Coordinates of C-alpha atoms and ligand atoms in Angstrom, one line a residue:
X1 CA 0.0 0.0 0.0
X2 CA 1.4 3.5 -0.9
X3 CA 1.3 5.8 2.2
X4 CA 1.9 9.5 2.0
X5 CA 4.8 11.1 4.0
X6 CA 2.0 13.0 6.2
X7 CA 0.0 9.9 6.7
X8 CA 3.2 8.1 8.0
X9 CA 4.0 11.0 10.1
X10 CA 0.5 11.1 11.5
X11 CA 0.7 7.5 12.7
X12 CA 3.2 8.6 15.1
X13 CA 1.4 11.4 16.5
X14 CA 0.3 10.8 20.1
X15 CA -3.0 12.4 20.8
X16 CA -3.3 14.3 24.0
X17 CA -5.7 13.1 26.6
X18 CA -7.3 15.2 29.4
X19 CA -5.0 15.2 32.4
X20 CA -7.2 13.0 34.5
X21 CA -7.4 10.2 32.0
X22 CA -3.6 10.0 31.4
X23 CA -2.7 7.2 33.7
X24 CA -5.5 4.7 32.7
X25 CA -8.2 3.1 34.6
X26 CA -6.0 2.2 37.7
X27 CA -6.0 5.8 38.6
X28 CA -9.4 7.0 37.5
X29 CA -12.5 7.4 39.9
X30 CA -16.0 8.7 39.5
X31 CA -17.2 11.9 40.9
X32 CA -21.1 12.1 40.9
X33 CA -22.7 15.2 40.2
X34 CA -26.4 16.2 40.4
X35 CA -29.5 14.2 39.2
X36 CA -30.4 15.4 35.6
X37 CA -33.7 16.1 34.0
X38 CA -34.6 16.6 30.4
X39 CA -34.4 20.1 29.0
X40 CA -38.1 20.0 28.5
X41 CA -41.2 17.7 28.6
X42 CA -39.7 16.1 31.7
X43 CA -42.8 14.0 32.6
X44 CA -43.1 12.6 29.2
X45 CA -39.6 11.8 28.7
X46 CA -39.2 10.2 32.2
X47 CA -42.1 8.0 31.3
X48 CA -40.5 6.8 28.1
X49 CA -37.2 6.1 29.8
X50 CA -38.1 4.6 32.9
X51 CA -34.7 2.8 33.5
X52 CA -32.3 5.5 32.2
X53 CA -33.9 8.7 32.9
X54 CA -32.7 11.2 35.6
X55 CA -29.3 9.5 36.2
X56 CA -26.5 11.8 37.6
X57 CA -24.1 13.5 35.5
X58 CA -20.5 12.3 36.4
X59 CA -17.0 13.4 36.0
X60 CA -13.7 11.4 36.2
X61 CA -11.1 12.3 38.6
X62 CA -7.7 11.0 39.4
X63 CA -8.2 8.5 42.4
X64 CA -8.6 4.9 43.4
X65 CA -10.4 2.8 40.8
X66 CA -13.5 1.4 42.1
X67 CA -14.9 -0.1 38.9
X68 CA -15.9 -3.8 38.9
X69 CA -13.4 -5.9 36.9
X70 CA -15.1 -7.9 34.1
X71 CA -14.2 -8.9 30.6
X72 CA -15.5 -6.4 28.1
X73 CA -16.5 -7.1 24.6
X74 CA -17.6 -3.8 23.0
X75 CA -19.1 -3.0 19.6
X76 CA -18.7 0.2 17.8
X77 CA -20.8 1.8 15.1
X78 CA -20.0 4.8 12.9
X79 CA -23.4 6.4 12.1
X80 CA -24.2 9.1 9.4
X81 CA -22.1 11.5 7.4
X82 CA -18.2 11.4 7.8
X83 CA -16.6 13.6 10.2
X84 CA -12.7 14.0 10.8
X85 CA -11.6 12.3 13.9
X86 CA -13.9 9.2 13.7
X87 CA -11.1 7.0 13.5
X88 CA -9.6 8.4 16.6
X89 CA -12.6 7.7 18.6
X90 CA -12.3 4.0 17.7
X91 CA -8.5 4.1 18.4
X92 CA -9.0 5.7 21.7
X93 CA -11.7 3.2 22.7
X94 CA -9.5 0.4 21.6
X95 CA -6.4 1.6 23.5
X96 CA -8.4 2.1 26.6
X97 CA -10.1 -1.3 26.4
X98 CA -6.8 -3.2 25.8
X99 CA -4.9 -1.1 28.5
X100 CA -7.5 -2.2 30.9
X101 CA -7.5 -5.8 30.0
X102 CA -5.5 -7.5 27.0
X103 CA -8.4 -10.1 27.0
X104 CA -11.0 -7.4 26.2
X105 CA -12.3 -7.4 22.6
X106 CA -13.4 -4.5 20.3
X107 CA -15.7 -5.4 17.3
X108 CA -16.4 -2.7 14.6
X109 CA -19.9 -3.1 13.0
X110 CA -19.5 -2.5 9.3
X111 CA -21.3 0.1 7.2
X112 CA -23.1 1.9 10.0
X113 CA -26.0 0.7 12.1
X114 CA -27.0 -1.8 9.6
X115 CA -23.8 -3.6 10.4
X116 CA -25.3 -4.4 13.8
X117 CA -28.5 -5.7 12.4
X118 CA -26.8 -7.8 9.7
X119 CA -24.0 -9.1 12.1
X120 CA -21.4 -7.7 9.6
X121 CA -18.3 -7.0 11.7
X122 CA -14.6 -7.2 12.1
X123 CA -12.6 -7.6 15.3
X124 CA -10.0 -5.0 15.8
X125 CA -6.2 -5.9 16.4
X126 CA -3.3 -3.6 16.8
X127 CA -2.0 -4.1 13.2
X128 CA -5.5 -3.0 11.8
X129 CA -6.1 -0.1 14.3
X130 CA -2.5 1.2 13.6
X131 CA -3.2 1.9 10.0
X132 CA -6.0 4.3 10.9
X133 CA -4.5 6.5 13.8
X134 CA -5.0 10.0 13.4
X135 CA -6.3 9.8 9.7
X136 CA -9.5 11.1 8.2
X137 CA -12.4 9.3 6.9
X138 CA -14.7 6.5 8.3
X139 CA -13.2 3.7 6.1
X140 CA -11.9 1.8 9.1
X141 CA -15.4 0.2 9.2
X142 CA -17.5 2.4 7.0
X143 CA -20.6 4.4 7.8
X144 CA -24.3 4.4 6.9
X145 CA -27.6 6.2 7.6
X146 CA -29.8 3.2 8.7
X147 CA -31.7 4.3 11.7
X148 CA -31.8 2.1 14.7
X149 CA -35.2 2.9 15.9
X150 CA -37.7 0.1 16.0
X151 CA -38.4 -2.6 18.6
X152 CA -37.7 -5.2 16.0
X153 CA -34.3 -3.8 15.2
X154 CA -33.6 -3.6 18.8
X155 CA -34.5 -7.2 19.3
X156 CA -32.1 -8.2 16.4
X157 CA -29.4 -6.1 18.1
X158 CA -29.9 -7.8 21.4
X159 CA -29.4 -11.2 19.6
X160 CA -26.3 -10.2 17.9
X161 CA -24.9 -8.8 21.2
X162 CA -25.8 -12.1 22.8
X163 CA -24.2 -14.2 20.2
X164 CA -20.9 -12.3 20.7
X165 CA -21.1 -11.8 24.3
X166 CA -21.2 -8.0 23.8
X167 CA -21.3 -6.1 27.1
X168 CA -21.6 -2.6 25.4
X169 CA -22.2 -0.8 22.2
X170 CA -20.7 2.7 21.3
X171 CA -22.6 4.7 18.8
X172 CA -20.6 7.5 17.1
X173 CA -23.2 9.8 15.4
X174 CA -25.1 13.0 15.5
X175 CA -28.4 14.2 17.1
X176 CA -30.4 11.5 15.7
X177 CA -28.0 8.7 16.2
X178 CA -27.5 9.7 19.7
X179 CA -31.2 9.9 20.3
X180 CA -31.4 6.3 19.0
X181 CA -28.6 5.4 21.4
X182 CA -30.6 6.5 24.3
X183 CA -33.6 4.5 23.1
X184 CA -31.6 1.5 22.4
X185 CA -29.9 1.8 26.0
X186 CA -33.4 1.9 27.5
X187 CA -34.4 -1.2 25.6
X188 CA -31.3 -3.0 26.6
X189 CA -32.0 -2.0 30.2
X190 CA -35.7 -2.9 30.2
X191 CA -35.0 -6.5 28.7
X192 CA -32.1 -7.0 31.2
X193 CA -29.7 -7.8 28.3
X194 CA -26.7 -6.5 30.3
X195 CA -25.7 -4.5 27.3
X196 CA -24.6 -0.8 27.9
X197 CA -24.9 1.9 25.3
X198 CA -22.8 4.9 25.1
X199 CA -22.9 7.9 22.5
X200 CA -20.3 10.0 21.1
X201 CA -21.0 13.4 19.6
X202 CA -20.2 13.6 15.8
X203 CA -21.1 15.8 13.0
X204 CA -19.3 18.5 10.8
X205 CA -22.5 20.6 10.8
X206 CA -21.8 21.7 14.5
X207 CA -25.6 21.4 15.3
X208 CA -25.2 18.8 18.1
X209 CA -24.1 21.2 20.9
X210 CA -25.8 22.4 23.9
X211 CA -24.6 23.1 27.6
X212 CA -23.0 19.7 27.9
X213 CA -21.5 19.4 24.2
X214 CA -19.2 22.3 23.6
X215 CA -18.6 21.2 20.0
X216 CA -19.2 18.1 17.9
X217 CA -16.3 16.4 16.6
X218 CA -15.3 17.1 12.8
X219 CA -16.6 20.7 13.0
X220 CA -13.1 22.0 13.7
X221 CA -11.3 20.3 11.0
X222 CA -14.0 20.6 8.3
X223 CA -14.4 24.4 8.9
X224 CA -10.7 24.8 8.8
X225 CA -10.5 22.9 5.5
X226 CA -13.3 25.1 4.0
X227 CA -11.8 28.3 5.5
X228 CA -8.3 27.5 3.9
X229 CA -10.1 27.2 0.5
X230 CA -12.2 30.3 1.0
X231 CA -9.2 32.2 1.9
X232 CA -7.3 30.9 -1.3
X233 CA -10.3 32.0 -3.3
X234 CA -10.3 35.5 -1.6
X235 CA -6.6 35.9 -2.5
X236 CA -7.3 34.8 -6.1
X237 CA -10.2 37.2 -6.2
X238 CA -8.2 40.0 -4.8
X239 CA -5.4 39.4 -7.4
X240 CA -7.5 39.0 -10.6
X241 CA -10.1 41.5 -9.4
X242 CA -12.7 40.2 -12.0
X243 CA -15.0 37.6 -10.3
X244 CA -17.6 37.3 -7.6
X245 CA -17.3 34.0 -6.1
X246 CA -20.4 32.3 -4.8
X247 CA -19.4 29.6 -2.3
X248 CA -21.9 27.1 -0.7
X249 CA -20.7 25.3 2.3
X250 CA -22.1 22.2 3.9
X251 CA -24.5 22.1 6.9
X252 CA -27.7 20.6 6.1
X253 CA -29.8 22.8 8.3
X254 CA -27.9 25.0 10.6
X255 CA -25.3 27.8 9.5
X256 CA -22.7 27.1 12.0
X257 CA -20.2 26.1 9.2
X258 CA -20.9 29.3 7.2
X259 CA -20.7 31.4 10.3
X260 CA -17.3 30.0 11.4
X261 CA -15.8 30.2 8.0
X262 CA -16.9 33.7 7.8
X263 CA -15.2 34.4 11.1
X264 CA -12.1 32.8 9.8
X265 CA -12.0 34.7 6.4
X266 CA -14.1 37.8 6.5
X267 CA -15.9 37.4 3.2
X268 CA -17.9 40.2 1.8
X269 CA -21.1 38.4 2.3
X270 CA -22.2 35.4 4.5
X271 CA -25.8 34.5 4.7
X272 CA -27.0 33.0 7.9
X273 CA -30.1 30.9 7.4
X274 CA -31.3 31.5 11.0
X275 CA -31.3 35.2 10.4
X276 CA -33.2 34.8 7.1
X277 CA -35.9 32.9 8.8
X278 CA -36.1 35.3 11.8
X279 CA -36.5 38.2 9.5
X280 CA -38.7 36.3 7.1
X281 CA -36.5 37.4 4.2
X282 CA -37.7 36.6 0.7
X283 CA -35.4 35.4 -1.9
X284 CA -35.7 38.9 -3.6
X285 CA -34.6 40.7 -0.4
X286 CA -31.5 38.5 -0.2
X287 CA -30.6 39.0 -3.7
X288 CA -31.0 42.9 -3.1
X289 CA -28.8 42.7 0.0
X290 CA -26.0 41.0 -2.0
X291 CA -26.5 43.3 -5.0
X292 CA -26.1 46.3 -2.7
X293 CA -22.7 45.0 -1.7
X294 CA -21.7 44.4 -5.5
X295 CA -22.9 47.9 -6.3
X296 CA -21.0 49.7 -3.6
X297 CA -17.9 47.7 -4.3
X298 CA -18.2 48.5 -8.0
X299 CA -18.5 52.2 -7.1
X300 CA -15.1 51.9 -5.5
X301 CA -13.8 50.0 -8.7
X302 CA -14.0 46.7 -7.0
X303 CA -15.9 44.3 -9.4
X304 CA -15.1 41.3 -7.4
X305 CA -16.1 39.7 -4.0
X306 CA -16.9 36.5 -2.2
X307 CA -20.2 35.4 -0.8
X308 CA -20.7 32.4 1.4
X309 CA -23.9 30.6 1.3
X310 CA -25.0 28.0 3.8
X311 CA -26.1 24.7 2.3
X312 CA -29.7 24.8 4.0
X313 CA -30.5 28.5 3.3
X314 CA -33.4 28.0 1.0
X315 CA -35.4 26.0 3.4
X316 CA -35.3 29.0 5.9
X317 CA -36.8 31.4 3.4
X318 CA -40.5 31.3 4.2
X319 CA -41.9 31.8 0.8
X320 CA -39.5 29.0 -0.6
X321 CA -40.4 26.6 2.3
X322 CA -44.2 27.2 1.1
X323 CA -43.4 26.6 -2.5
X324 CA -41.5 23.4 -1.7
X325 CA -44.5 22.2 0.4
X326 CA -46.9 22.9 -2.5
X327 CA -44.7 21.2 -5.1
X328 CA -44.6 18.1 -2.9
X329 CA -48.3 18.2 -2.6
X330 CA -48.7 18.7 -6.3
X331 CA -46.9 15.7 -7.3
X332 CA -48.0 13.4 -4.6
X333 CA -49.1 9.9 -5.7
X334 CA -50.3 9.3 -9.1
X335 CA -50.0 13.0 -10.1
X336 CA -46.2 12.5 -10.4
X337 CA -46.8 10.1 -13.2
X338 CA -49.1 12.3 -15.0
X339 CA -46.3 15.1 -14.8
X340 CA -43.6 12.9 -15.8
X341 CA -45.7 11.7 -19.0
X342 CA -45.5 15.3 -20.3
X343 CA -42.9 15.6 -23.1
X344 CA -41.8 19.1 -23.1
X345 CA -40.7 21.7 -20.4
X346 CA -43.4 24.0 -21.8
X347 CA -46.1 21.4 -21.1
X348 CA -44.7 20.6 -17.6
X349 CA -44.6 24.4 -17.0
X350 CA -48.2 24.9 -17.8
X351 CA -49.1 21.9 -15.5
X352 CA -47.2 23.6 -12.7
X353 CA -48.8 27.0 -13.3
X354 CA -52.1 25.4 -13.1
X355 CA -51.4 23.4 -9.9
X356 CA -49.6 26.0 -7.7
X357 CA -51.2 28.8 -5.8
X358 CA -50.8 32.4 -7.0
X359 CA -48.2 33.2 -4.2
X360 CA -46.2 30.1 -4.8
X361 CA -46.1 30.6 -8.6
X362 CA -45.0 34.1 -8.0
X363 CA -41.9 32.7 -6.3
X364 CA -41.4 29.8 -8.9
X365 CA -41.5 32.4 -11.7
X366 CA -38.6 34.3 -10.4
X367 CA -36.2 31.3 -10.3
X368 CA -33.8 30.7 -13.1
X369 CA -35.0 27.9 -15.3
X370 CA -32.4 25.4 -14.2
X371 CA -33.5 25.7 -10.6
X372 CA -37.1 25.4 -11.6
X373 CA -36.2 22.2 -13.5
X374 CA -34.1 21.0 -10.5
X375 CA -37.2 21.3 -8.2
X376 CA -39.2 19.1 -10.3
X377 CA -36.7 16.6 -11.7
X378 CA -34.6 15.6 -8.8
X379 CA -36.8 14.1 -6.2
X380 CA -36.2 11.6 -3.3
X381 CA -37.7 8.1 -3.2
X382 CA -40.8 9.5 -1.5
X383 CA -41.3 11.9 -4.4
X384 CA -40.3 15.0 -2.4
X385 CA -38.1 17.8 -3.6
X386 CA -34.4 17.3 -2.8
X387 CA -33.7 20.7 -1.2
X388 CA -30.1 19.8 -0.4
X389 CA -29.5 19.4 -4.2
X390 CA -30.6 22.9 -5.1
X391 CA -27.7 24.8 -6.3
X392 CA -28.3 27.9 -4.3
X393 CA -25.0 29.3 -4.9
X394 CA -26.1 29.5 -8.7
X395 CA -29.7 30.5 -7.8
X396 CA -28.5 33.7 -5.8
X397 CA -25.7 34.6 -8.4
X398 CA -28.5 34.5 -11.1
X399 CA -30.9 36.7 -9.1
X400 CA -28.3 39.0 -8.3
X401 CA -27.3 39.4 -12.0
X402 CA -30.9 40.1 -12.7
X403 CA -31.1 42.8 -10.1
X404 CA -27.9 44.4 -11.4
X405 CA -29.3 44.3 -14.9
X406 CA -32.4 46.2 -13.6
X407 CA -30.1 48.6 -11.8
X408 CA -28.0 49.2 -14.9
X409 CA -31.0 50.1 -16.9
X410 CA -32.0 52.5 -14.2
X411 CA -28.5 54.0 -14.5
X412 CA -27.7 53.4 -10.8
X413 CA -25.1 50.6 -11.2
X414 CA -22.2 50.8 -13.9
X415 CA -19.9 48.0 -12.7
X416 CA -19.2 44.6 -14.3
X417 CA -20.4 41.3 -12.6
X418 CA -19.1 37.9 -13.4
X419 CA -19.7 34.9 -11.2
X420 CA -17.9 31.8 -10.3
X421 CA -19.5 28.9 -8.2
X422 CA -18.2 26.5 -5.7
X423 CA -19.6 24.0 -3.4
X424 CA -17.5 22.9 -0.5
X425 CA -18.7 19.8 1.4
X426 CA -17.3 16.6 0.9
X427 CA -13.7 18.2 0.6
X428 CA -13.8 18.6 4.4
X429 CA -15.5 15.6 5.9
X430 CA -12.5 13.2 5.5
X431 CA -9.6 15.5 6.1
X432 CA -6.7 14.5 8.3
X433 CA -8.2 15.7 11.6
X434 CA -6.7 18.6 13.1
X435 CA -4.7 18.2 16.3
X436 CA -7.6 19.5 18.1
X437 CA -10.0 16.9 16.5
X438 CA -7.4 14.2 16.9
X439 CA -7.1 14.8 20.6
X440 CA -10.7 15.4 21.2
X441 CA -11.9 12.2 19.3
X442 CA -9.2 10.0 20.9
X443 CA -10.4 11.4 24.3
X444 CA -14.0 10.8 23.6
X445 CA -13.2 7.2 22.7
X446 CA -11.0 6.6 25.7
X447 CA -13.6 8.2 27.8
X448 CA -16.3 6.1 26.3
X449 CA -14.5 3.0 27.7
X450 CA -14.2 4.5 31.1
X451 CA -18.0 5.0 31.1
X452 CA -18.5 1.3 30.1
X453 CA -16.0 0.0 32.7
X454 CA -18.0 2.0 35.3
X455 CA -21.1 0.6 34.2
X456 CA -22.9 3.5 32.8
X457 CA -25.4 3.2 30.1
X458 CA -27.5 5.8 28.1
X459 CA -24.6 8.2 28.5
X460 CA -22.8 10.5 26.1
X461 CA -19.0 10.5 26.3
X462 CA -18.4 14.1 27.4
X463 CA -15.3 16.0 27.2
X464 CA -15.3 19.7 28.1
X465 CA -13.3 22.8 29.0
X466 CA -12.1 22.5 25.3
X467 CA -11.0 26.0 24.8
X468 CA -8.2 25.2 27.4
X469 CA -5.1 23.0 26.8
X470 CA -5.9 19.3 26.6
X471 CA -4.3 18.7 30.1
X472 CA -7.1 20.8 31.5
X473 CA -10.0 19.1 29.6
X474 CA -12.6 17.4 31.8
X475 CA -13.9 14.1 31.0
X476 CA -17.0 12.5 32.2
X477 CA -20.5 11.5 31.1
X478 CA -24.0 13.0 30.8
X479 CA -27.3 11.0 30.5
X480 CA -28.6 11.6 26.8
X481 CA -32.1 12.0 28.2
X482 CA -30.9 15.3 29.7
X483 CA -30.6 16.7 26.1
X484 CA -34.1 15.7 25.0
X485 CA -37.5 17.3 24.4
X486 CA -40.5 16.2 22.6
X487 CA -40.9 17.2 19.0
X488 CA -43.2 16.3 16.1
X489 CA -41.6 13.9 13.6
X490 CA -43.5 12.3 10.9
X491 CA -46.8 13.0 12.5
X492 CA -45.8 11.7 15.8
X493 CA -44.5 13.2 19.1
X494 CA -41.0 11.8 19.8
X495 CA -38.2 12.3 22.3
X496 CA -35.3 13.8 20.4
X497 CA -32.1 15.6 21.2
X498 CA -32.7 19.2 20.4
X499 CA -30.8 20.4 17.3
X500 CA -28.8 23.5 17.9
X501 CA -29.2 26.3 15.4
X502 CA -27.1 29.4 15.2
X503 CA -28.5 31.7 18.0
X504 CA -28.9 35.3 16.9
X505 CA -28.1 36.7 20.3
X506 CA -25.0 34.5 20.7
X507 CA -21.4 35.8 20.7
X508 CA -20.3 34.3 17.5
X509 CA -23.3 35.8 15.5
X510 CA -23.0 39.2 17.2
X511 CA -19.3 39.5 16.5
X512 CA -20.1 38.8 12.9
X513 CA -23.0 41.2 12.7
X514 CA -21.0 44.1 14.1
X515 CA -18.3 43.7 11.4
X516 CA -20.2 42.4 8.4
X517 CA -21.1 45.8 6.9
X518 CA -17.4 46.8 6.8
X519 CA -16.5 43.4 5.4
X520 CA -19.1 43.8 2.6
X521 CA -17.7 47.1 1.1
X522 CA -14.0 47.0 2.1
X523 CA -11.7 44.1 1.4
X524 CA -11.0 42.8 4.7
X525 CA -10.2 39.2 3.7
X526 CA -8.1 36.9 6.1
X527 CA -6.2 33.8 5.1
X528 CA -6.1 31.0 7.5
X529 CA -4.1 28.9 5.2
X530 CA -3.7 25.0 5.5
X531 CA -4.4 23.0 8.8
X532 CA -0.9 22.7 10.4
X533 CA -0.1 19.4 12.2
X534 CA 3.4 20.1 13.4
X535 CA 4.6 23.4 15.0
X536 CA 3.9 25.7 17.8
X537 CA 0.6 25.0 19.7
X538 CA -0.5 28.5 19.1
X539 CA -0.8 27.6 15.3
X540 CA -1.5 23.9 15.6
X541 CA -3.8 23.3 18.4
X542 CA -6.2 26.2 18.5
X543 CA -9.8 25.5 17.8
X544 CA -12.7 27.4 16.4
X545 CA -13.6 31.0 16.6
X546 CA -16.9 30.0 17.3
X547 CA -16.0 28.3 20.5
X548 CA -13.4 31.1 21.6
X549 CA -16.3 33.6 21.2
X550 CA -18.8 31.4 23.0
X551 CA -16.3 31.0 25.9
X552 CA -15.4 34.8 26.0
X553 CA -11.9 34.1 25.0
X554 CA -12.2 36.4 22.0
X555 CA -13.8 39.7 22.0
Ligands
FBP1 P1 -24.4 14.2 9.7 O1 -25.5 15.1 10.2 O2 -24.7 12.8 9.6 O3 -23.1 14.4 10.4 O4 -24.2 14.7 8.2 C1 -24.0 16.0 7.9 C2 -23.6 16.3 6.6 O5 -22.2 16.2 6.3 C3 -24.3 17.6 6.0 O6 -23.3 18.7 6.2 C4 -24.8 17.3 4.6 O7 -25.8 18.0 4.2 C5 -25.0 15.7 4.6 O8 -24.3 15.2 5.6 C6 -24.7 15.0 3.3 O9 -25.0 13.7 3.5 P2 -24.9 12.6 2.3 O10 -23.4 12.6 2.0 O11 -25.3 11.4 3.0 O12 -25.6 13.1 1.2

């Protein structure tokens, strides 16, 4: 196998653990905190989780080990989208498990949660684990989006665990996967299976965060990767001075990724979906806001700029959301076949015009034709519009071009406008984890085993105090039920972990808001450069500006 010099060097990197975990299980004891309750809907959630609700938060400290010694066989699952650092969670878990007892075993279920249901697994050994230390990706066992949520699935999972003598399952995933981890933990406890379940907080989107989870892993590396690319584009743009770059960045729903990239690179424009929704902005208003910046910069001779667009923005535009709902309705059931049978776009357009309300049609009519066609042609297996496939970077560029053409005709704008488009998503999900993510993930995995060894179930592996050096990080666990509330999902009330959107009164957004008007008309670009893995801690180990602002470490 060909291995790059960086990969070889990263194999040698020793991730930093929180101080209290550094001497292994023999010197770790548990400090119990308070009983917990869910963030909302306490009675309902307590009733749904009679065996796992209300447990105490815990932290680990240096002290005499009081855990009960038993042979552990642990199964680990990677769930959902890739996020840098996933391999290190597995490595940390493996190292802790083997350091505690060489006879302990770690199984990796392949291809995500379905691997557990299909009993498709590998048993890790040193040689295999060593090939993945400090590397990006989830290819160590693969990932998948199967949801573990039904009683039937849980029964199969319990059987598979029984077959292999599995004592605990670790689920590495986002808000949905950790919600399901809590439900699985409750099932395993209620059925006296003896199987513990522990979650680990993953997602580049950064929306699995709350008073207990300071950051989900992968967010640091992914945003650093996108910020490097955006910074490079800013420099190109400021050199050539002839293009406006429209850059869409991943983040299915929340705008944390876009905001962090903006804080790192100071582009001329960064849309924040949560603000668009709060202000009930229309597509036309958003296009006008961007066109204003283009016009002001053109008046100063700067016919170039950079606009960052969060992936999920169109779903936060109220009129667009209503349009999508009408389209889904319009093509429900057999009507989709009728539509698909129409031969030309003109006929299809007439069908649409006939079926949509006047308001929805007014929004549809202002969209560029390629976006109109995307809305009708690229649909998911349920027949719904695939909003995440909408090329919003092209949509806004086209709408801005229209606005500028109108302004030119009115004589208010005399500049030139030429757009380039980019989508940064997959580029960041499997990057070599930054030192922060390498350390954080290794600690999450190591800590997950400590939770198992001390007999906890339904807990999330929690490592906090992350804006400080790793030595000062605090390791422990939090019952997942503490993060839950009831939400309506697919017509039913369900207990779920609350998704964290960008808070408009939070420090990161306020910092951005105070400066963005200047960034819009001046050229204030900053160039973060590539992630550095070797060198001074002040360059290599710092985490996101979002976290620094949230912790008051940046004003
Ligand atoms: P997770 O929530 O599972 O971590 O995945 C997030 C994400 O990377 C989003 O940013 C993106 O919209 C989505 O996954 C894409 O997923 P897929 O590659 O399965 O289409």
